[in-house]
PDB file of C-alpha atoms in Angstrom:
ATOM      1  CA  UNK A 106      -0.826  22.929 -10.317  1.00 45.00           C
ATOM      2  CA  UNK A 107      -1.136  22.324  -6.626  1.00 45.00           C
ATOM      3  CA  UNK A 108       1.601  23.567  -3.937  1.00 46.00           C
ATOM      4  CA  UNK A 109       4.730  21.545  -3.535  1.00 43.00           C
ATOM      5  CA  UNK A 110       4.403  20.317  -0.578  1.00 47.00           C
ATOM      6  CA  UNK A 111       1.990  -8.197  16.725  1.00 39.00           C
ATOM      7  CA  UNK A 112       2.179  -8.362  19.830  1.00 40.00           C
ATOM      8  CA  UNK A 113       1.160  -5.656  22.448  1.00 39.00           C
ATOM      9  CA  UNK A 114       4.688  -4.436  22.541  1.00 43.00           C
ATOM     10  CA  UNK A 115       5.479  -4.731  19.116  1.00 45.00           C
ATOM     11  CA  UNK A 116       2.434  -1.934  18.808  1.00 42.00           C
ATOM     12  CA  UNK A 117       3.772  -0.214  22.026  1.00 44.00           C
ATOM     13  CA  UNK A 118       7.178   0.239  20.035  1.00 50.00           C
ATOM     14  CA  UNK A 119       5.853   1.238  17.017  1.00 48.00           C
ATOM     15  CA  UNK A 120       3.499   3.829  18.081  1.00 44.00           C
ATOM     16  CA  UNK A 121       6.212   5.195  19.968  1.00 45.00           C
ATOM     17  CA  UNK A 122       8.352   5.542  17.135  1.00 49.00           C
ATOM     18  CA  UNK A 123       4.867   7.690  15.539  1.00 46.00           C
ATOM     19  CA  UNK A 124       5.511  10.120  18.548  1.00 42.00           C
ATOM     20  CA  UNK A 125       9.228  11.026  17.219  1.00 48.00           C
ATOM     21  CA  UNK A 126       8.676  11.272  13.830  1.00 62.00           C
ATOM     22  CA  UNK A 127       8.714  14.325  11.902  1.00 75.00           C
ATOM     23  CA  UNK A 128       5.194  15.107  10.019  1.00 91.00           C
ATOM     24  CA  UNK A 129       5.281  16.394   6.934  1.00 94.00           C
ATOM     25  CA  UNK A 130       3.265  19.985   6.889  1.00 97.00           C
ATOM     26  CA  UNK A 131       0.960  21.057   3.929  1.00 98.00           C
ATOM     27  CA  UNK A 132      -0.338  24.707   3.975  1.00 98.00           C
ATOM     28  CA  UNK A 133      -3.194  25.216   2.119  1.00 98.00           C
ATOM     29  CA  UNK A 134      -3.069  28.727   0.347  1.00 98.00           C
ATOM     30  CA  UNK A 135      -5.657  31.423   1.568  1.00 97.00           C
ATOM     31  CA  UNK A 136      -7.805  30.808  -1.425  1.00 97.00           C
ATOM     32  CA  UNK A 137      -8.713  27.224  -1.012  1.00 98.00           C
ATOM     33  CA  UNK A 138     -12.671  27.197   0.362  1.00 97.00           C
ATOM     34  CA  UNK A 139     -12.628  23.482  -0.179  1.00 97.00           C
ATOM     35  CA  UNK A 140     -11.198  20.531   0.234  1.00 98.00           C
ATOM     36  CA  UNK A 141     -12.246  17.166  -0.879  1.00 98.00           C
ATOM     37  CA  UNK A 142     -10.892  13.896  -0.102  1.00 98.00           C
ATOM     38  CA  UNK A 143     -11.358  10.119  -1.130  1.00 98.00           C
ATOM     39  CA  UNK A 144      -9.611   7.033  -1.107  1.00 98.00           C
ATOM     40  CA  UNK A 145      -9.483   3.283  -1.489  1.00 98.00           C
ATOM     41  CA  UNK A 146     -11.322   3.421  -5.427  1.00 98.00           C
ATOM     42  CA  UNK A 147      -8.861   0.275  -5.996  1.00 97.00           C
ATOM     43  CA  UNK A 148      -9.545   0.720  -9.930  1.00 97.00           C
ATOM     44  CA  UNK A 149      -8.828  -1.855 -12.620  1.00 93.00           C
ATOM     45  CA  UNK A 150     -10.045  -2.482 -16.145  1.00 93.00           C
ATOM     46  CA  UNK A 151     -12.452  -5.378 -14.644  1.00 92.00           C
ATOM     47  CA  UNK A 152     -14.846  -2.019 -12.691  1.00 95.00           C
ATOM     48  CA  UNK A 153     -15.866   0.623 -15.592  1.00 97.00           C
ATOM     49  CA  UNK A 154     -18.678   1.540 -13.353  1.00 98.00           C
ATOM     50  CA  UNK A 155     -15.880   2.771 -10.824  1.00 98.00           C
ATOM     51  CA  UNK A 156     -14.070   4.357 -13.252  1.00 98.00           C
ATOM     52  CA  UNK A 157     -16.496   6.515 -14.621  1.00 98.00           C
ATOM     53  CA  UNK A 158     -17.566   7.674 -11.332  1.00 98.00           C
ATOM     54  CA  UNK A 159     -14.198   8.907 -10.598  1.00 98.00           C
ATOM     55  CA  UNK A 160     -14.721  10.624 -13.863  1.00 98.00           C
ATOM     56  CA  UNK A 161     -17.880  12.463 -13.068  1.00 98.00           C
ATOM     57  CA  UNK A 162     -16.522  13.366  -9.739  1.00 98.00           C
ATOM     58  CA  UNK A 163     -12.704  14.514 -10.968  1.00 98.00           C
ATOM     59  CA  UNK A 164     -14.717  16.234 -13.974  1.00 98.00           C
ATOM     60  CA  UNK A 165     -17.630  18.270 -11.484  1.00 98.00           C
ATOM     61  CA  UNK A 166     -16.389  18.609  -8.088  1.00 98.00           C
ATOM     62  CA  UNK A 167     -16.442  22.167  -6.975  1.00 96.00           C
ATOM     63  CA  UNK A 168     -13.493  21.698  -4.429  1.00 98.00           C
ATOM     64  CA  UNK A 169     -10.192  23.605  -4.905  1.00 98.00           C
ATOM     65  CA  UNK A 170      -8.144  20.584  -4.035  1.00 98.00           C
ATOM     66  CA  UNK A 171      -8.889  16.741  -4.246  1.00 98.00           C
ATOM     67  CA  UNK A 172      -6.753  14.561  -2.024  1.00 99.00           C
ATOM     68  CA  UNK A 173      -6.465  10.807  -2.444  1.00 99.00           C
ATOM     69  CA  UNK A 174      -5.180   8.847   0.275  1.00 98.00           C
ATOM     70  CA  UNK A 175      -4.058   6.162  -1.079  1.00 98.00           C
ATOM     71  CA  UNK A 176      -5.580   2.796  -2.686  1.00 98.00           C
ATOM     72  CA  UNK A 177      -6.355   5.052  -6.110  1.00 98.00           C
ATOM     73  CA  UNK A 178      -5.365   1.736  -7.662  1.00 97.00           C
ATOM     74  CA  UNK A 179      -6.532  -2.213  -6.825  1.00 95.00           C
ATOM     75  CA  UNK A 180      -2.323  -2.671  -7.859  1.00 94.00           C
ATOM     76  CA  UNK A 181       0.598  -0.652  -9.224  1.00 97.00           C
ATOM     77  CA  UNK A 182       3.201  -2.215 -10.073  1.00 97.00           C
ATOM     78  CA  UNK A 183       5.505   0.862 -11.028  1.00 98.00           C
ATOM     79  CA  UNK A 184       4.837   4.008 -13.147  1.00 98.00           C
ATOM     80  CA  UNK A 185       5.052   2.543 -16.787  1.00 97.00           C
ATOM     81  CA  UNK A 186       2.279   0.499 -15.978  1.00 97.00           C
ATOM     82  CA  UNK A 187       0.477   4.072 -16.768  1.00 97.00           C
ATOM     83  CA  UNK A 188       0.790   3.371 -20.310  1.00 97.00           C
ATOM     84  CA  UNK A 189      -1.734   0.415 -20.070  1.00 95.00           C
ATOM     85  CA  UNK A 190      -4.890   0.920 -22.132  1.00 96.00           C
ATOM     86  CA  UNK A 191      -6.762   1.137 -18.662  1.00 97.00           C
ATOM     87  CA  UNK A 192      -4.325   2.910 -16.784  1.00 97.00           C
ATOM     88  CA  UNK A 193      -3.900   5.535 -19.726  1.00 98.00           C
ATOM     89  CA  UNK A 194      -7.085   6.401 -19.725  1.00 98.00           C
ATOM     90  CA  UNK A 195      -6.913   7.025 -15.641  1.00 98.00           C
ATOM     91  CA  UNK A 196      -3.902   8.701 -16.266  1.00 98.00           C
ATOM     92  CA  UNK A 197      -5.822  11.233 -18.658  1.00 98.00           C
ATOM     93  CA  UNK A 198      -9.015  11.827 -16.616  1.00 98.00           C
ATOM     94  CA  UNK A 199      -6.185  12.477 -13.633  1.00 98.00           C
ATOM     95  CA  UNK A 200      -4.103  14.487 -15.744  1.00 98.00           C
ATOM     96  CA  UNK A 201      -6.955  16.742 -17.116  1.00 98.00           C
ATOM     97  CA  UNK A 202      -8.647  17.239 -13.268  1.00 98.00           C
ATOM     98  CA  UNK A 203      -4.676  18.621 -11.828  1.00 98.00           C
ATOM     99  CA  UNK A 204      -4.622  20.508 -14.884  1.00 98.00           C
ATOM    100  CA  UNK A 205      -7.485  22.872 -13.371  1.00 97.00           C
ATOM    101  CA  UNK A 206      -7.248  22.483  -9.206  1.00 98.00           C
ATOM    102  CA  UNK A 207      -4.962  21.115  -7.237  1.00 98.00           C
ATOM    103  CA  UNK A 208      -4.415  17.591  -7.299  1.00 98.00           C
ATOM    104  CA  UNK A 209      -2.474  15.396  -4.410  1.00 98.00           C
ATOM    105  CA  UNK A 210      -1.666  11.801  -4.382  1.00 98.00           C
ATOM    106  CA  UNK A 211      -0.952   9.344  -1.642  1.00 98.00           C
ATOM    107  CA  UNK A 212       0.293   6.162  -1.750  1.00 98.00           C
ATOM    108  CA  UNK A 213      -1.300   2.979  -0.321  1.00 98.00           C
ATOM    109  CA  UNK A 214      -0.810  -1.072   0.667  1.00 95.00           C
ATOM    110  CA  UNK A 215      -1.867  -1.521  -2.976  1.00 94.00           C
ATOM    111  CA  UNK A 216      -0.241   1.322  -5.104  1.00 97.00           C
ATOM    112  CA  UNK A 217       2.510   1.816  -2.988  1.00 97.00           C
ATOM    113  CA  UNK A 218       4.700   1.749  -5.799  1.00 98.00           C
ATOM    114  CA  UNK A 219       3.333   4.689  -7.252  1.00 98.00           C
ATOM    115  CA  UNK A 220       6.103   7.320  -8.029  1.00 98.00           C
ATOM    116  CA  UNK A 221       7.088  10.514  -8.876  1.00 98.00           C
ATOM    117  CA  UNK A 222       6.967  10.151 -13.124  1.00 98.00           C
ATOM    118  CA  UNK A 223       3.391   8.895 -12.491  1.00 98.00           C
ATOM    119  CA  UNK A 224       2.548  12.105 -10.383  1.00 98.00           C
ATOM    120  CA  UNK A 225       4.067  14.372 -13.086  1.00 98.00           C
ATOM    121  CA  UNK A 226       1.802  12.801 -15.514  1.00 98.00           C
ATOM    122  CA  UNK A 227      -1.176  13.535 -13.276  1.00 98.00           C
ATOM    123  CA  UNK A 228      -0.102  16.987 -13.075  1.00 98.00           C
ATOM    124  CA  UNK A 229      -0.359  15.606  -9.432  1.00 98.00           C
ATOM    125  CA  UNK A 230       2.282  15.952  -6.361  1.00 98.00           C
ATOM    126  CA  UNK A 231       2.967  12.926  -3.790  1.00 98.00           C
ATOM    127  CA  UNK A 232       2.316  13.299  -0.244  1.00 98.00           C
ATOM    128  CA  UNK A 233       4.022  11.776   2.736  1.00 97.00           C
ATOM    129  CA  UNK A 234       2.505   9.625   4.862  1.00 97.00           C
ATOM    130  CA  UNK A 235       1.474  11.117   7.420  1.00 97.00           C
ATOM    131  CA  UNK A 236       1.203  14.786   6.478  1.00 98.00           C
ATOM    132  CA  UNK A 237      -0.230  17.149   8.857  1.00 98.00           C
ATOM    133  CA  UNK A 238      -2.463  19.467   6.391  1.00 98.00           C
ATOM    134  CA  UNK A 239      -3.081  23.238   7.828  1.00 98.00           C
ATOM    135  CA  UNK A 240      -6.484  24.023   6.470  1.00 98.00           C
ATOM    136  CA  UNK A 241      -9.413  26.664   7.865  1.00 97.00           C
ATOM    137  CA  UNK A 242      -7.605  27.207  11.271  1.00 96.00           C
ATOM    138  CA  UNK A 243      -7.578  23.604  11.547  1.00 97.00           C
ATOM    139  CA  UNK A 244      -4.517  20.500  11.544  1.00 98.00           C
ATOM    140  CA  UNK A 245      -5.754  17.323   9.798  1.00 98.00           C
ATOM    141  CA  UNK A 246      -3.372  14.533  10.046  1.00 98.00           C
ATOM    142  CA  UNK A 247      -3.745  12.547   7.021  1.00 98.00           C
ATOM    143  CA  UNK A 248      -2.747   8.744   6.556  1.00 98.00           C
ATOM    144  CA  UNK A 249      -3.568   5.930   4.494  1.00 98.00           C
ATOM    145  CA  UNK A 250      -4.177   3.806   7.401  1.00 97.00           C
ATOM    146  CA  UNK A 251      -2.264   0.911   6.830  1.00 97.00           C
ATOM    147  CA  UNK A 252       1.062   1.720   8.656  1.00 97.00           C
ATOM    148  CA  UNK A 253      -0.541   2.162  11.945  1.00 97.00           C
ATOM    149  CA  UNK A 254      -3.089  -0.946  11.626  1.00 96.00           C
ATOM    150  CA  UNK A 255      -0.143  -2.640  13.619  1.00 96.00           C
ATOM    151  CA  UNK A 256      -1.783  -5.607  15.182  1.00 94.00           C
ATOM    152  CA  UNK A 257      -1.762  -6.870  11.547  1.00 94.00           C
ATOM    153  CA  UNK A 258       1.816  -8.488  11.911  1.00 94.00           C
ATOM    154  CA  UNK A 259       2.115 -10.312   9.252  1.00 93.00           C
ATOM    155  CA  UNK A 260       1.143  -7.696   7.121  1.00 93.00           C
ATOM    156  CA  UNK A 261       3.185  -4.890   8.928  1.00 96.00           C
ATOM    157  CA  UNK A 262       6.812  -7.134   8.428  1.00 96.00           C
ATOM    158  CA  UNK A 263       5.866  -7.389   4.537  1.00 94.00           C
ATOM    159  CA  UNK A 264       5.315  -3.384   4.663  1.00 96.00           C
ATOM    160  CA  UNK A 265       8.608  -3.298   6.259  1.00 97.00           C
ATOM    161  CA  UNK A 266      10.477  -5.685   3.470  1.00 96.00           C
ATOM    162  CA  UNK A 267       8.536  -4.075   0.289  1.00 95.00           C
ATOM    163  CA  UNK A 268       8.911  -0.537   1.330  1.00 96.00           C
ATOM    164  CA  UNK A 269      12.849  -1.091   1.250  1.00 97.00           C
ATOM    165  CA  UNK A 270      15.236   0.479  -1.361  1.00 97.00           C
ATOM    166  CA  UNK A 271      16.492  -3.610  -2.391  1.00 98.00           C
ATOM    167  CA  UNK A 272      13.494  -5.232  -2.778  1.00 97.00           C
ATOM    168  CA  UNK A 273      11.812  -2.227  -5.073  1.00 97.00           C
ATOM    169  CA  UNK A 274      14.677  -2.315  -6.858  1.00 97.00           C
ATOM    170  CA  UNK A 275      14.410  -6.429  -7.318  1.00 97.00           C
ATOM    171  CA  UNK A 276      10.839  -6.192  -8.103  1.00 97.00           C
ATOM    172  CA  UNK A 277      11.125  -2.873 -10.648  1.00 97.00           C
ATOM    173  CA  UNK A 278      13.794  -5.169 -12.613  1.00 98.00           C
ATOM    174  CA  UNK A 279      11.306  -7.642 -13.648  1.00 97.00           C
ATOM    175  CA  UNK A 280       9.673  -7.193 -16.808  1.00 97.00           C
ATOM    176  CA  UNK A 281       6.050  -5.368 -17.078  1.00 97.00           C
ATOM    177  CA  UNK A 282       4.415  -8.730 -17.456  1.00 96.00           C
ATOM    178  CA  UNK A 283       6.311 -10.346 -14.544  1.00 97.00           C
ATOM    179  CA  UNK A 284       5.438  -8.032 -12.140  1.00 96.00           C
ATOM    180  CA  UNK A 285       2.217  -8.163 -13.263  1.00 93.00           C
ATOM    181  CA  UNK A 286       1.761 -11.575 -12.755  1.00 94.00           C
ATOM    182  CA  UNK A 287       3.363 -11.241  -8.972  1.00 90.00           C
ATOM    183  CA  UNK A 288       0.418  -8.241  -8.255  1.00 83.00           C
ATOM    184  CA  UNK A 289      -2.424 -11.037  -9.444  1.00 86.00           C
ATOM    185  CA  UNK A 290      -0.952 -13.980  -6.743  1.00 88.00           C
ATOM    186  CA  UNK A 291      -0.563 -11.651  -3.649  1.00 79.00           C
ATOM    187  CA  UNK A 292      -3.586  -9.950  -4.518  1.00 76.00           C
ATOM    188  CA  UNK A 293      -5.469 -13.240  -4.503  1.00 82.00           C
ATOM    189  CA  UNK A 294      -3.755 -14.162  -1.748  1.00 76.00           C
ATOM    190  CA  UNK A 295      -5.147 -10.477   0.156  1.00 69.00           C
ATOM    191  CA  UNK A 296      -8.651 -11.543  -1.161  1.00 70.00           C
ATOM    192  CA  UNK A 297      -8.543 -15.320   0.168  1.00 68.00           C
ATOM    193  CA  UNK A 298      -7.156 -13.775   3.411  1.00 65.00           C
ATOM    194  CA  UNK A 299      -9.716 -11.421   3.407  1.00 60.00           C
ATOM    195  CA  UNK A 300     -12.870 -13.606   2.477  1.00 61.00           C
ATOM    196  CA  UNK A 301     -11.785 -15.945   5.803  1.00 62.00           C
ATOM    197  CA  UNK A 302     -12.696 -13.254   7.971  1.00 59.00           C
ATOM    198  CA  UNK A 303     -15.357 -11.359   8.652  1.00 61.00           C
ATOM    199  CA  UNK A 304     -15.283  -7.489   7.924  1.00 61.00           C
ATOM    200  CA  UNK A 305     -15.338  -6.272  11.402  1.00 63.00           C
ATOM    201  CA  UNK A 306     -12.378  -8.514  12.810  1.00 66.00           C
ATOM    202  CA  UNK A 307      -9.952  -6.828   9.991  1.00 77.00           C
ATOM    203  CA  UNK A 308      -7.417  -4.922  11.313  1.00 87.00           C
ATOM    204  CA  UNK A 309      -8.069  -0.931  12.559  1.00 94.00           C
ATOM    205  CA  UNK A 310      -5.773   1.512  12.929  1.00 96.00           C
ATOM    206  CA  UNK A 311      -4.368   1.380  16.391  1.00 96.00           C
ATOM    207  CA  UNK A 312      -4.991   4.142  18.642  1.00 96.00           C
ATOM    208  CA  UNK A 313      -1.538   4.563  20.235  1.00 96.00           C
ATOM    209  CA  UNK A 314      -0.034   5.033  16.740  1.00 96.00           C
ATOM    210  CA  UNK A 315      -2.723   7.640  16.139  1.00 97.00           C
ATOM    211  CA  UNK A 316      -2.626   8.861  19.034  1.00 97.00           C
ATOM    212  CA  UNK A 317       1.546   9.987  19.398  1.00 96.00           C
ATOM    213  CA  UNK A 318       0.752  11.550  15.280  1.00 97.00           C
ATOM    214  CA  UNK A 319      -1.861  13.363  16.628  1.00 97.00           C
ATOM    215  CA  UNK A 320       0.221  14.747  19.660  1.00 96.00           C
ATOM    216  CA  UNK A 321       2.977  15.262  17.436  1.00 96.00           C
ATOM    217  CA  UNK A 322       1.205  17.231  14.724  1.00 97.00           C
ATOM    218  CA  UNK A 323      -0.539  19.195  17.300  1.00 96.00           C
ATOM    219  CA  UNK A 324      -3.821  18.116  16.025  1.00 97.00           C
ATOM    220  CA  UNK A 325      -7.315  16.539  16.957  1.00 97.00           C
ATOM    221  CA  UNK A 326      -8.998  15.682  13.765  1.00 98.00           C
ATOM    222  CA  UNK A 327      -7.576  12.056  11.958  1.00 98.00           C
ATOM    223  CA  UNK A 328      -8.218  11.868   8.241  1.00 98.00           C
ATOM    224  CA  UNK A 329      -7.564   7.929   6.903  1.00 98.00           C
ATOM    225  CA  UNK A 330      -8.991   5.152   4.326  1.00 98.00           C
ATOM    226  CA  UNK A 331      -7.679   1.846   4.269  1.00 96.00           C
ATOM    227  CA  UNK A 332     -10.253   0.103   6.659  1.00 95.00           C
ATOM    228  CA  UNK A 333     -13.385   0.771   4.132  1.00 95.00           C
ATOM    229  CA  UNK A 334     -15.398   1.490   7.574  1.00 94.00           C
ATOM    230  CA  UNK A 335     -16.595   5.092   6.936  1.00 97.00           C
ATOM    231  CA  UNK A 336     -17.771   6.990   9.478  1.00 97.00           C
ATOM    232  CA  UNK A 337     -16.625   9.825  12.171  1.00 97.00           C
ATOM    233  CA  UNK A 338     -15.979   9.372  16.248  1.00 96.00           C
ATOM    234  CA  UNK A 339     -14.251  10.136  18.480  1.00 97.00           C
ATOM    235  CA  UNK A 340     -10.756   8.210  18.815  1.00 96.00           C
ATOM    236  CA  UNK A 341      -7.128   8.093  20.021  1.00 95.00           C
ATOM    237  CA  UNK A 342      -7.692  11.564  22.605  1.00 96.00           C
ATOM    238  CA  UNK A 343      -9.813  13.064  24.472  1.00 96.00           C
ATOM    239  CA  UNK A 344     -11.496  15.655  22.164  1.00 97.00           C
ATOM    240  CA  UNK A 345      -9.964  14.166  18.686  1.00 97.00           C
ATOM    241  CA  UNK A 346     -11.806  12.831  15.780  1.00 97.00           C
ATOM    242  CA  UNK A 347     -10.995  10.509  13.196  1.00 97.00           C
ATOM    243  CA  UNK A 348     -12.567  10.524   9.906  1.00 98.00           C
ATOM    244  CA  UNK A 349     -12.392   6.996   7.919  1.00 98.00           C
ATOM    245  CA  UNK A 350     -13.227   7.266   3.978  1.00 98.00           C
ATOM    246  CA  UNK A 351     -15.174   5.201   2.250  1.00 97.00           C
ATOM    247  CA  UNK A 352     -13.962   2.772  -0.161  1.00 98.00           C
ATOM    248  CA  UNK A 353     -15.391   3.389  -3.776  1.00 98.00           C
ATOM    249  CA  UNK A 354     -17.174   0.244  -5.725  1.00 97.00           C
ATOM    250  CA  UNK A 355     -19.866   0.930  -8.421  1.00 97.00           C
ATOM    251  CA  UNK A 356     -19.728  -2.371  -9.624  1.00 96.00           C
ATOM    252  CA  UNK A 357     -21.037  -4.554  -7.068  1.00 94.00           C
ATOM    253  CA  UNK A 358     -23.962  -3.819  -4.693  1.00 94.00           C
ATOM    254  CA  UNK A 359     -24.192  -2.468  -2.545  1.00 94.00           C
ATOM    255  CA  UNK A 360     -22.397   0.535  -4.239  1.00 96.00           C
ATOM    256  CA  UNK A 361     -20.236   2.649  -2.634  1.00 96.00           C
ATOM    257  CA  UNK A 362     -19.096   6.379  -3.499  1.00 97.00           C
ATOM    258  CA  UNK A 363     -18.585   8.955  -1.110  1.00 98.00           C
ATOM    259  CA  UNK A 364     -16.286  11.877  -0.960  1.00 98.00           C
ATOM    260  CA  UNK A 365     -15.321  13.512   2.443  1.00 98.00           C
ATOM    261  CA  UNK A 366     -15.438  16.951   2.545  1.00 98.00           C
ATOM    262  CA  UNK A 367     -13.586  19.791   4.416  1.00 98.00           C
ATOM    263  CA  UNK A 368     -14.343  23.206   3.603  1.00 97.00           C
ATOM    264  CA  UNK A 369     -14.461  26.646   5.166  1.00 97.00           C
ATOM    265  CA  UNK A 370     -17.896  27.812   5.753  1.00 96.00           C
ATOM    266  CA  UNK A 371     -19.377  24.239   6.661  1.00 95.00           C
ATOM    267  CA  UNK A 372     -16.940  22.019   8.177  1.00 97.00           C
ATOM    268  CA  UNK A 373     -16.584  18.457   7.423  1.00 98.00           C
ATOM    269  CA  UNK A 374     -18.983  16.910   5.240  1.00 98.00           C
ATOM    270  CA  UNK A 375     -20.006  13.318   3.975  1.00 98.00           C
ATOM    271  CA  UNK A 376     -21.234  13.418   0.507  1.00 98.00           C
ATOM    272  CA  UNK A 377     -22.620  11.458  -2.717  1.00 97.00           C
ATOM    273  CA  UNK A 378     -21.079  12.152  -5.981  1.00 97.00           C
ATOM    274  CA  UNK A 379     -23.866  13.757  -6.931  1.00 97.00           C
ATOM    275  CA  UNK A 380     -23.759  16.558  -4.266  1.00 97.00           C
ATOM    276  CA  UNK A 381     -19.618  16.781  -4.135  1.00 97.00           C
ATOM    277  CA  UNK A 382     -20.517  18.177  -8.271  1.00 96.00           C
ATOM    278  CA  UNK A 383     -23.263  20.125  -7.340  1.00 92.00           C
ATOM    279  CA  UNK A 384     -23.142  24.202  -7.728  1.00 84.00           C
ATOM    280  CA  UNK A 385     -21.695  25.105  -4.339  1.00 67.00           C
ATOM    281  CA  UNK A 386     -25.034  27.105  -2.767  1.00 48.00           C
ATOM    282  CA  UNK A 387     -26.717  23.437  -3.096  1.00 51.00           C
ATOM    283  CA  UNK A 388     -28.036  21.930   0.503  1.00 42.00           C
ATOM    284  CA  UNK A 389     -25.439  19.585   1.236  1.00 51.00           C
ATOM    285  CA  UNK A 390     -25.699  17.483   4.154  1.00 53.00           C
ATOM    286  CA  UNK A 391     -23.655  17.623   7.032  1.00 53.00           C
ATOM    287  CA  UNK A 392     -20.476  14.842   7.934  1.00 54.00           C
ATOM    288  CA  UNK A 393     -20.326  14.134  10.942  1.00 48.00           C
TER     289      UNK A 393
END
């Protein structure tokens, strides 16, 4: 079991709230050697090829810890949704991988109801978002993205309404079905959104946000999903990194399947499924 752990100004404000906010802290214990981390697999019944992916990797990965940022789930609609056929089985594979290293879930735009009976059935714990994770004389600030992607207004006031005590508790009162139903229309809704633009002019993570975490945490390397742009550079500071996940989809080409690695003898690594299961004195490429 893993360690308990709009407008210009409207960006200005917000990113100066980031630089008052207390971050979270994660330790990892002196003997981690490795650290993977993926995000954004958005799974549902309608991408088995997705799914079992995430099996092989949960089932092979030679990493101590696996951290998800977020997006595990295309929707989640509260935790006894786990006892869907589909989500069961998740819930197993999840369940069995925390069982033997140390498992970590954060939430996302689309799973951010995702709660604490879920995580106990994952043999998983919940992280903040941010949390600053200590790791290999290193500080990683890790994020889901979404909260600092700030120029996206419309989508940053319905964060602010669905993330509230009242309307959780409005939605969770619905029946199962119900609030099914409600995940289908806004996720359509995402998906027209998304199809009217082009992939490059949707939203980024703004670097002031980052930018005040980063200063706050004391830290110059960025960990986030969210913007299913994967790649390294430098952002935010002078001399900080970010590192942006890829999103995972084996059912439509081109696939996509990468886990990000951190460990302490080589660094930060990109790598396929294949290699993230591979005996750990296999060439693995470097990340960044």
């Amino acid at each position: 079991m893993p360690p308990q752990a709009g407008g210009a100004q409207a960006a200005s404000d917000d990113a100066a709230m980031a630089s008052t906010q207390v971050l979270r802290a994660l330790h990892a214990p002196p003997s981690w050697r490795c650290i993977d981390f993926i995000s954004d697999l958005h799974l549902h019944d309608g991408h088995p090829r997705t799914f079992e992916a995430l099996q092989r990797f949960l089932r092979g990965t030679t990493a101590d810890a696996v951290f998800i940022l977020g997006d595990l789930f295309e929707a989640w609609v509260g935790d006894d949704m786990r006892h869907q056929p589909f989500e069961a089985d998740c819930t197993h594979e999840l369940a069995a991988a925390g069982a033997r290293l140390s498992l970590y879930l954060m939430v996302g735009n689309r799973d951010f109801l995702l709660g604490a009976a879920m995580a106990r059935a994952c043999n998983a714990s919940l992280l903040d978002d941010p949390t600053v994770l200590h790791a290999f004389g290193q500080r990683h600030v890790l994020t889901h993205g979404d909260a600092w992607c700030l120029e996206d207004t419309d989508y940053q006031a319905f964060r602010a309404q669905s993330r509230s005590t009242a309307w959780q508790s409005r939605f969770l009162s619905q029946t199962l079905d119900a609030r099914l139903a409600a995940a289908r229309a806004m996720r359509e809704a995402s998906e027209s959104r998304k199809h009217d633009l082009r992939q490059e002019n949707w939203a980024d993570v703004t670097p002031q946000a980052a930018a005040h975490a980063l200063t706050a945490a004391q830290a110059d390397q960025l960990i986030h999903g969210h913007t299913h742009r994967p790649g390294t550079q430098p952002f935010a500071l002078p001399g900080a990194q970010r590192h942006v996940l890829s999103d995972w989809d084996l059912d439509h080409a081109p696939h996509r399947a990468e886990v990000f690695r951190l460990s302490a003898t080589q660094g930060h690594q990109r790598l396929s499924i294949e290699e993230a299961i591979a005996p750990a004195n296999a060439t693995q490429r470097p990340g960044a």
